[in-house]
Amino acid sequence: MIKFCFQSSRNLHIRHLHQIDSYDNRVEEQLKASGFYYVSQIGRIVSHRPTVDALVERWRPKMHTFHLPYGECTITLEDVAMILGLRTDGLPVTGSTDHSTSGLENECLAQFGVAPVSKEIYVKCHIMCLFGTTLFSDKSGISVHWKYLPLLRDFSQIHKFSWGSACLAHMYRSLCRASRYDCKDMDGPLALLLVWAWIRMPTIGPLPVDTSFPLARR
């Protein structure tokens, strides 16, 4: 087994929302239908800043890989599928980057101006919380961009999107930003980053407590 010692001169301020509470069991079937059931099983993962700092120091933006003493490696779509239990194929996750409130108001009226099934409303809110805490967290630590709302409009279509690919792209983007010399904050899906590091370098990670899926739940 390869032993790896992390030593980092970085001191990034890691920002992300607290993990949300467990979902109501009455919406379990709706969560499974949406494709977010497994990622909802992941509890709170306490961030380990020295590990994050060391990984950021070894990240190479041009290659999107970590340069480690024993070679290059990176987080892949397969890792996302196994760690978070998200779909990594399907429709692309795209949307407007407009930050105006008018766009948000129009989308909310379109989705919630009528009375859809109450369980579907609950699951949509739960998914938006997952976006802000686990998958697409930003440096604000308190907000979720409304650009994801249009993708949740048709509940029967939510599971068709490649949420895992979008999460990985967000992880790459967060690592590239954090690797800049003048960057002081780190956001993004830190659960994915940490669990990936613990799996690939088990000498620095906690011991698994069970054999459940996804891997981040262990």
PDB file of C-alpha atoms in Angstrom:
ATOM      1  CA  MET A   1       0.000   0.000   0.000  1.00  0.00           C
ATOM      2  CA  ILE A   2       1.311   3.440  -0.932  1.00  0.00           C
ATOM      3  CA  LYS A   3       1.590   5.851   1.952  1.00  0.00           C
ATOM      4  CA  PHE A   4       0.999   9.473   1.110  1.00  0.00           C
ATOM      5  CA  CYS A   5       1.683  12.398   3.410  1.00  0.00           C
ATOM      6  CA  PHE A   6      -0.199  15.619   2.739  1.00  0.00           C
ATOM      7  CA  GLN A   7       1.740  18.804   3.396  1.00  0.00           C
ATOM      8  CA  SER A   8       0.243  22.049   2.176  1.00  0.00           C
ATOM      9  CA  SER A   9       1.096  25.730   2.447  1.00  0.00           C
ATOM     10  CA  ARG A  10      -2.420  26.710   1.364  1.00  0.00           C
ATOM     11  CA  ASN A  11      -5.080  27.839   3.801  1.00  0.00           C
ATOM     12  CA  LEU A  12      -8.298  28.020   1.799  1.00  0.00           C
ATOM     13  CA  HIS A  13     -11.539  29.162   3.355  1.00  0.00           C
ATOM     14  CA  ILE A  14     -14.004  26.405   2.518  1.00  0.00           C
ATOM     15  CA  ARG A  15     -17.573  27.606   2.051  1.00  0.00           C
ATOM     16  CA  HIS A  16     -20.607  25.387   1.699  1.00  0.00           C
ATOM     17  CA  LEU A  17     -24.042  24.966   3.198  1.00  0.00           C
ATOM     18  CA  HIS A  18     -24.744  22.571   6.020  1.00  0.00           C
ATOM     19  CA  GLN A  19     -26.175  19.247   4.966  1.00  0.00           C
ATOM     20  CA  ILE A  20     -29.954  19.304   4.916  1.00  0.00           C
ATOM     21  CA  ASP A  21     -32.055  17.087   7.130  1.00  0.00           C
ATOM     22  CA  SER A  22     -33.203  13.678   5.950  1.00  0.00           C
ATOM     23  CA  TYR A  23     -36.157  13.635   3.586  1.00  0.00           C
ATOM     24  CA  ASP A  24     -39.667  12.571   4.540  1.00  0.00           C
ATOM     25  CA  ASN A  25     -40.101   8.836   3.934  1.00  0.00           C
ATOM     26  CA  ARG A  26     -43.461   9.483   2.281  1.00  0.00           C
ATOM     27  CA  VAL A  27     -41.708  10.889  -0.808  1.00  0.00           C
ATOM     28  CA  GLU A  28     -39.233   8.035  -1.242  1.00  0.00           C
ATOM     29  CA  GLU A  29     -40.858   6.798  -4.454  1.00  0.00           C
ATOM     30  CA  GLN A  30     -40.802  10.298  -5.948  1.00  0.00           C
ATOM     31  CA  LEU A  31     -37.120  10.674  -5.040  1.00  0.00           C
ATOM     32  CA  LYS A  32     -36.321   7.376  -6.751  1.00  0.00           C
ATOM     33  CA  ALA A  33     -38.244   8.490  -9.833  1.00  0.00           C
ATOM     34  CA  SER A  34     -36.300  11.768  -9.962  1.00  0.00           C
ATOM     35  CA  GLY A  35     -32.893  10.053  -9.794  1.00  0.00           C
ATOM     36  CA  PHE A  36     -31.859  11.792  -6.570  1.00  0.00           C
ATOM     37  CA  TYR A  37     -32.648   9.003  -4.131  1.00  0.00           C
ATOM     38  CA  TYR A  38     -29.096   7.759  -3.624  1.00  0.00           C
ATOM     39  CA  VAL A  39     -27.478  11.166  -3.213  1.00  0.00           C
ATOM     40  CA  SER A  40     -30.182  11.924  -0.629  1.00  0.00           C
ATOM     41  CA  GLN A  41     -28.804   9.054   1.467  1.00  0.00           C
ATOM     42  CA  ILE A  42     -25.514  10.852   2.041  1.00  0.00           C
ATOM     43  CA  GLY A  43     -25.243  12.376   5.479  1.00  0.00           C
ATOM     44  CA  ARG A  44     -23.094  15.262   6.603  1.00  0.00           C
ATOM     45  CA  ILE A  45     -19.425  14.849   5.696  1.00  0.00           C
ATOM     46  CA  VAL A  46     -17.142  16.984   7.831  1.00  0.00           C
ATOM     47  CA  SER A  47     -14.691  18.809   5.605  1.00  0.00           C
ATOM     48  CA  HIS A  48     -10.972  18.230   6.220  1.00  0.00           C
ATOM     49  CA  ARG A  49      -9.259  21.435   5.144  1.00  0.00           C
ATOM     50  CA  PRO A  50      -5.643  20.142   5.054  1.00  0.00           C
ATOM     51  CA  THR A  51      -6.693  17.428   2.600  1.00  0.00           C
ATOM     52  CA  VAL A  52      -8.576  19.907   0.413  1.00  0.00           C
ATOM     53  CA  ASP A  53      -5.656  22.374   0.482  1.00  0.00           C
ATOM     54  CA  ALA A  54      -3.165  19.684  -0.514  1.00  0.00           C
ATOM     55  CA  LEU A  55      -5.325  18.434  -3.373  1.00  0.00           C
ATOM     56  CA  VAL A  56      -5.805  21.975  -4.679  1.00  0.00           C
ATOM     57  CA  GLU A  57      -2.029  22.531  -4.654  1.00  0.00           C
ATOM     58  CA  ARG A  58      -1.571  19.445  -6.801  1.00  0.00           C
ATOM     59  CA  TRP A  59      -4.353  20.274  -9.262  1.00  0.00           C
ATOM     60  CA  ARG A  60      -3.262  21.224 -12.779  1.00  0.00           C
ATOM     61  CA  PRO A  61      -5.981  23.272 -14.554  1.00  0.00           C
ATOM     62  CA  LYS A  62      -4.671  22.634 -18.071  1.00  0.00           C
ATOM     63  CA  MET A  63      -4.882  18.865 -17.630  1.00  0.00           C
ATOM     64  CA  HIS A  64      -7.690  18.648 -15.063  1.00  0.00           C
ATOM     65  CA  THR A  65      -5.608  16.139 -13.134  1.00  0.00           C
ATOM     66  CA  PHE A  66      -3.855  15.876  -9.782  1.00  0.00           C
ATOM     67  CA  HIS A  67      -0.062  15.600 -10.045  1.00  0.00           C
ATOM     68  CA  LEU A  68       0.928  13.281  -7.208  1.00  0.00           C
ATOM     69  CA  PRO A  69       4.320  11.739  -6.320  1.00  0.00           C
ATOM     70  CA  TYR A  70       3.331   8.461  -7.974  1.00  0.00           C
ATOM     71  CA  GLY A  71       1.682   9.868 -11.114  1.00  0.00           C
ATOM     72  CA  GLU A  72      -1.381  11.679 -12.404  1.00  0.00           C
ATOM     73  CA  CYS A  73      -4.985  10.900 -11.531  1.00  0.00           C
ATOM     74  CA  THR A  74      -8.337  12.629 -11.611  1.00  0.00           C
ATOM     75  CA  ILE A  75     -11.995  12.346 -10.673  1.00  0.00           C
ATOM     76  CA  THR A  76     -13.997  10.625 -13.419  1.00  0.00           C
ATOM     77  CA  LEU A  77     -17.654  10.167 -14.309  1.00  0.00           C
ATOM     78  CA  GLU A  78     -17.440   6.631 -12.955  1.00  0.00           C
ATOM     79  CA  ASP A  79     -16.289   8.038  -9.623  1.00  0.00           C
ATOM     80  CA  VAL A  80     -19.266  10.413  -9.556  1.00  0.00           C
ATOM     81  CA  ALA A  81     -21.686   7.573 -10.286  1.00  0.00           C
ATOM     82  CA  MET A  82     -20.235   5.354  -7.561  1.00  0.00           C
ATOM     83  CA  ILE A  83     -19.654   8.043  -4.914  1.00  0.00           C
ATOM     84  CA  LEU A  84     -22.853  10.072  -5.324  1.00  0.00           C
ATOM     85  CA  GLY A  85     -25.141   7.663  -7.165  1.00  0.00           C
ATOM     86  CA  LEU A  86     -25.986  10.168  -9.914  1.00  0.00           C
ATOM     87  CA  ARG A  87     -26.677   9.534 -13.568  1.00  0.00           C
ATOM     88  CA  THR A  88     -23.699  10.378 -15.799  1.00  0.00           C
ATOM     89  CA  ASP A  89     -25.384  10.112 -19.191  1.00  0.00           C
ATOM     90  CA  GLY A  90     -28.499  11.681 -20.637  1.00  0.00           C
ATOM     91  CA  LEU A  91     -29.593  15.224 -21.415  1.00  0.00           C
ATOM     92  CA  PRO A  92     -27.105  18.071 -20.808  1.00  0.00           C
ATOM     93  CA  VAL A  93     -27.645  20.304 -17.786  1.00  0.00           C
ATOM     94  CA  THR A  94     -27.723  23.810 -19.258  1.00  0.00           C
ATOM     95  CA  GLY A  95     -29.414  27.066 -18.365  1.00  0.00           C
ATOM     96  CA  SER A  96     -29.222  30.824 -18.225  1.00  0.00           C
ATOM     97  CA  THR A  97     -26.578  32.435 -16.026  1.00  0.00           C
ATOM     98  CA  ASP A  98     -28.730  35.546 -15.659  1.00  0.00           C
ATOM     99  CA  HIS A  99     -28.773  36.767 -12.056  1.00  0.00           C
ATOM    100  CA  SER A 100     -31.784  39.070 -12.431  1.00  0.00           C
ATOM    101  CA  THR A 101     -34.742  38.537 -10.128  1.00  0.00           C
ATOM    102  CA  SER A 102     -37.212  38.931 -12.993  1.00  0.00           C
ATOM    103  CA  GLY A 103     -36.131  35.614 -14.465  1.00  0.00           C
ATOM    104  CA  LEU A 104     -36.551  33.958 -11.096  1.00  0.00           C
ATOM    105  CA  GLU A 105     -40.004  35.461 -10.638  1.00  0.00           C
ATOM    106  CA  ASN A 106     -41.164  34.278 -14.048  1.00  0.00           C
ATOM    107  CA  GLU A 107     -39.900  30.761 -13.474  1.00  0.00           C
ATOM    108  CA  CYS A 108     -41.476  30.515 -10.027  1.00  0.00           C
ATOM    109  CA  LEU A 109     -44.807  31.688 -11.432  1.00  0.00           C
ATOM    110  CA  ALA A 110     -44.556  29.140 -14.230  1.00  0.00           C
ATOM    111  CA  GLN A 111     -43.835  26.275 -11.854  1.00  0.00           C
ATOM    112  CA  PHE A 112     -45.741  27.198  -8.726  1.00  0.00           C
ATOM    113  CA  GLY A 113     -48.523  29.370 -10.138  1.00  0.00           C
ATOM    114  CA  VAL A 114     -50.614  26.218 -10.404  1.00  0.00           C
ATOM    115  CA  ALA A 115     -51.135  23.529  -7.815  1.00  0.00           C
ATOM    116  CA  PRO A 116     -49.084  20.439  -8.745  1.00  0.00           C
ATOM    117  CA  VAL A 117     -48.909  17.337  -6.617  1.00  0.00           C
ATOM    118  CA  SER A 118     -47.709  18.321  -3.143  1.00  0.00           C
ATOM    119  CA  LYS A 119     -45.146  15.508  -3.002  1.00  0.00           C
ATOM    120  CA  GLU A 120     -43.578  16.736  -6.222  1.00  0.00           C
ATOM    121  CA  ILE A 121     -43.243  20.248  -4.775  1.00  0.00           C
ATOM    122  CA  TYR A 122     -41.507  18.799  -1.709  1.00  0.00           C
ATOM    123  CA  VAL A 123     -39.094  16.751  -3.833  1.00  0.00           C
ATOM    124  CA  LYS A 124     -38.267  19.742  -6.050  1.00  0.00           C
ATOM    125  CA  CYS A 125     -37.423  21.793  -2.957  1.00  0.00           C
ATOM    126  CA  HIS A 126     -35.345  18.908  -1.615  1.00  0.00           C
ATOM    127  CA  ILE A 127     -33.450  18.671  -4.905  1.00  0.00           C
ATOM    128  CA  MET A 128     -32.744  22.415  -4.879  1.00  0.00           C
ATOM    129  CA  CYS A 129     -31.345  22.029  -1.365  1.00  0.00           C
ATOM    130  CA  LEU A 130     -29.127  19.198  -2.610  1.00  0.00           C
ATOM    131  CA  PHE A 131     -27.879  21.511  -5.356  1.00  0.00           C
ATOM    132  CA  GLY A 132     -26.859  24.088  -2.755  1.00  0.00           C
ATOM    133  CA  THR A 133     -25.337  21.713  -0.214  1.00  0.00           C
ATOM    134  CA  THR A 134     -23.887  18.737  -2.063  1.00  0.00           C
ATOM    135  CA  LEU A 135     -23.723  19.190  -5.833  1.00  0.00           C
ATOM    136  CA  PHE A 136     -23.441  22.831  -6.950  1.00  0.00           C
ATOM    137  CA  SER A 137     -22.614  24.874  -3.854  1.00  0.00           C
ATOM    138  CA  ASP A 138     -21.108  28.319  -4.453  1.00  0.00           C
ATOM    139  CA  LYS A 139     -19.021  30.763  -2.436  1.00  0.00           C
ATOM    140  CA  SER A 140     -22.037  32.573  -1.032  1.00  0.00           C
ATOM    141  CA  GLY A 141     -22.822  29.569   1.152  1.00  0.00           C
ATOM    142  CA  ILE A 142     -26.478  30.591   1.338  1.00  0.00           C
ATOM    143  CA  SER A 143     -27.907  30.575  -2.186  1.00  0.00           C
ATOM    144  CA  VAL A 144     -28.781  28.332  -5.122  1.00  0.00           C
ATOM    145  CA  HIS A 145     -28.928  29.747  -8.652  1.00  0.00           C
ATOM    146  CA  TRP A 146     -32.411  29.714 -10.176  1.00  0.00           C
ATOM    147  CA  LYS A 147     -31.046  28.470 -13.530  1.00  0.00           C
ATOM    148  CA  TYR A 148     -31.749  24.900 -12.377  1.00  0.00           C
ATOM    149  CA  LEU A 149     -35.463  25.534 -11.846  1.00  0.00           C
ATOM    150  CA  PRO A 150     -36.479  25.190 -15.528  1.00  0.00           C
ATOM    151  CA  LEU A 151     -34.928  21.721 -15.567  1.00  0.00           C
ATOM    152  CA  LEU A 152     -37.219  20.695 -12.708  1.00  0.00           C
ATOM    153  CA  ARG A 153     -40.372  22.032 -14.359  1.00  0.00           C
ATOM    154  CA  ASP A 154     -41.517  18.670 -15.759  1.00  0.00           C
ATOM    155  CA  PHE A 155     -41.133  16.205 -12.903  1.00  0.00           C
ATOM    156  CA  SER A 156     -41.242  13.198 -15.249  1.00  0.00           C
ATOM    157  CA  GLN A 157     -38.155  14.511 -17.100  1.00  0.00           C
ATOM    158  CA  ILE A 158     -35.868  15.245 -14.142  1.00  0.00           C
ATOM    159  CA  HIS A 159     -34.253  11.803 -14.143  1.00  0.00           C
ATOM    160  CA  LYS A 160     -33.276  12.127 -17.812  1.00  0.00           C
ATOM    161  CA  PHE A 161     -30.621  14.793 -17.204  1.00  0.00           C
ATOM    162  CA  SER A 162     -26.946  13.996 -16.692  1.00  0.00           C
ATOM    163  CA  TRP A 163     -26.683  15.540 -13.232  1.00  0.00           C
ATOM    164  CA  GLY A 164     -23.492  13.601 -12.522  1.00  0.00           C
ATOM    165  CA  SER A 165     -21.709  15.158 -15.507  1.00  0.00           C
ATOM    166  CA  ALA A 166     -22.767  18.631 -14.395  1.00  0.00           C
ATOM    167  CA  CYS A 167     -21.537  17.936 -10.874  1.00  0.00           C
ATOM    168  CA  LEU A 168     -18.141  16.800 -12.176  1.00  0.00           C
ATOM    169  CA  ALA A 169     -17.857  19.894 -14.382  1.00  0.00           C
ATOM    170  CA  HIS A 170     -18.629  22.048 -11.341  1.00  0.00           C
ATOM    171  CA  MET A 171     -15.949  20.177  -9.372  1.00  0.00           C
ATOM    172  CA  TYR A 172     -13.350  20.819 -12.083  1.00  0.00           C
ATOM    173  CA  ARG A 173     -14.311  24.482 -12.255  1.00  0.00           C
ATOM    174  CA  SER A 174     -14.072  24.867  -8.478  1.00  0.00           C
ATOM    175  CA  LEU A 175     -10.638  23.217  -8.391  1.00  0.00           C
ATOM    176  CA  CYS A 176      -9.376  25.417 -11.232  1.00  0.00           C
ATOM    177  CA  ARG A 177     -10.541  28.553  -9.443  1.00  0.00           C
ATOM    178  CA  ALA A 178      -9.125  27.462  -6.098  1.00  0.00           C
ATOM    179  CA  SER A 179      -5.731  26.663  -7.648  1.00  0.00           C
ATOM    180  CA  ARG A 180      -5.169  30.336  -8.525  1.00  0.00           C
ATOM    181  CA  TYR A 181      -2.560  31.946  -6.313  1.00  0.00           C
ATOM    182  CA  ASP A 182      -4.875  34.768  -5.249  1.00  0.00           C
ATOM    183  CA  CYS A 183      -7.907  32.591  -4.448  1.00  0.00           C
ATOM    184  CA  LYS A 184      -8.868  32.400  -0.774  1.00  0.00           C
ATOM    185  CA  ASP A 185     -12.135  30.451  -0.980  1.00  0.00           C
ATOM    186  CA  MET A 186     -13.111  26.952  -2.083  1.00  0.00           C
ATOM    187  CA  ASP A 187     -16.603  25.870  -3.044  1.00  0.00           C
ATOM    188  CA  GLY A 188     -18.098  23.030  -5.071  1.00  0.00           C
ATOM    189  CA  PRO A 189     -19.049  19.410  -4.290  1.00  0.00           C
ATOM    190  CA  LEU A 190     -16.528  18.867  -1.509  1.00  0.00           C
ATOM    191  CA  ALA A 191     -18.136  15.571  -0.503  1.00  0.00           C
ATOM    192  CA  LEU A 192     -17.183  14.197  -3.916  1.00  0.00           C
ATOM    193  CA  LEU A 193     -13.614  15.496  -3.603  1.00  0.00           C
ATOM    194  CA  LEU A 194     -13.025  14.162  -0.097  1.00  0.00           C
ATOM    195  CA  VAL A 195     -14.599  10.741  -0.602  1.00  0.00           C
ATOM    196  CA  TRP A 196     -12.676  10.321  -3.846  1.00  0.00           C
ATOM    197  CA  ALA A 197      -9.418  11.090  -2.005  1.00  0.00           C
ATOM    198  CA  TRP A 198     -10.270   8.682   0.825  1.00  0.00           C
ATOM    199  CA  ILE A 199     -11.032   5.879  -1.642  1.00  0.00           C
ATOM    200  CA  ARG A 200      -7.934   6.405  -3.779  1.00  0.00           C
ATOM    201  CA  MET A 201      -5.637   7.030  -0.800  1.00  0.00           C
ATOM    202  CA  PRO A 202      -7.172   4.982   2.032  1.00  0.00           C
ATOM    203  CA  THR A 203      -4.353   5.746   4.480  1.00  0.00           C
ATOM    204  CA  ILE A 204      -5.681   9.306   4.905  1.00  0.00           C
ATOM    205  CA  GLY A 205      -9.384   8.483   5.148  1.00  0.00           C
ATOM    206  CA  PRO A 206     -11.746   7.179   7.836  1.00  0.00           C
ATOM    207  CA  LEU A 207     -12.670   3.522   7.960  1.00  0.00           C
ATOM    208  CA  PRO A 208     -15.978   2.651   6.222  1.00  0.00           C
ATOM    209  CA  VAL A 209     -18.783   1.857   8.653  1.00  0.00           C
ATOM    210  CA  ASP A 210     -20.873  -0.249   6.245  1.00  0.00           C
ATOM    211  CA  THR A 211     -21.097  -1.448   2.627  1.00  0.00           C
ATOM    212  CA  SER A 212     -24.039   0.648   1.466  1.00  0.00           C
ATOM    213  CA  PHE A 213     -24.434   2.552  -1.811  1.00  0.00           C
ATOM    214  CA  PRO A 214     -23.455   5.184  -2.816  1.00  0.00           C
ATOM    215  CA  LEU A 215     -19.883   5.111  -1.555  1.00  0.00           C
ATOM    216  CA  ALA A 216     -20.185   8.541   0.097  1.00  0.00           C
ATOM    217  CA  ARG A 217     -22.763   7.071   2.464  1.00  0.00           C
ATOM    218  CA  ARG A 218     -20.166   4.748   3.979  1.00  0.00           C
TER     219      ARG A 218
END
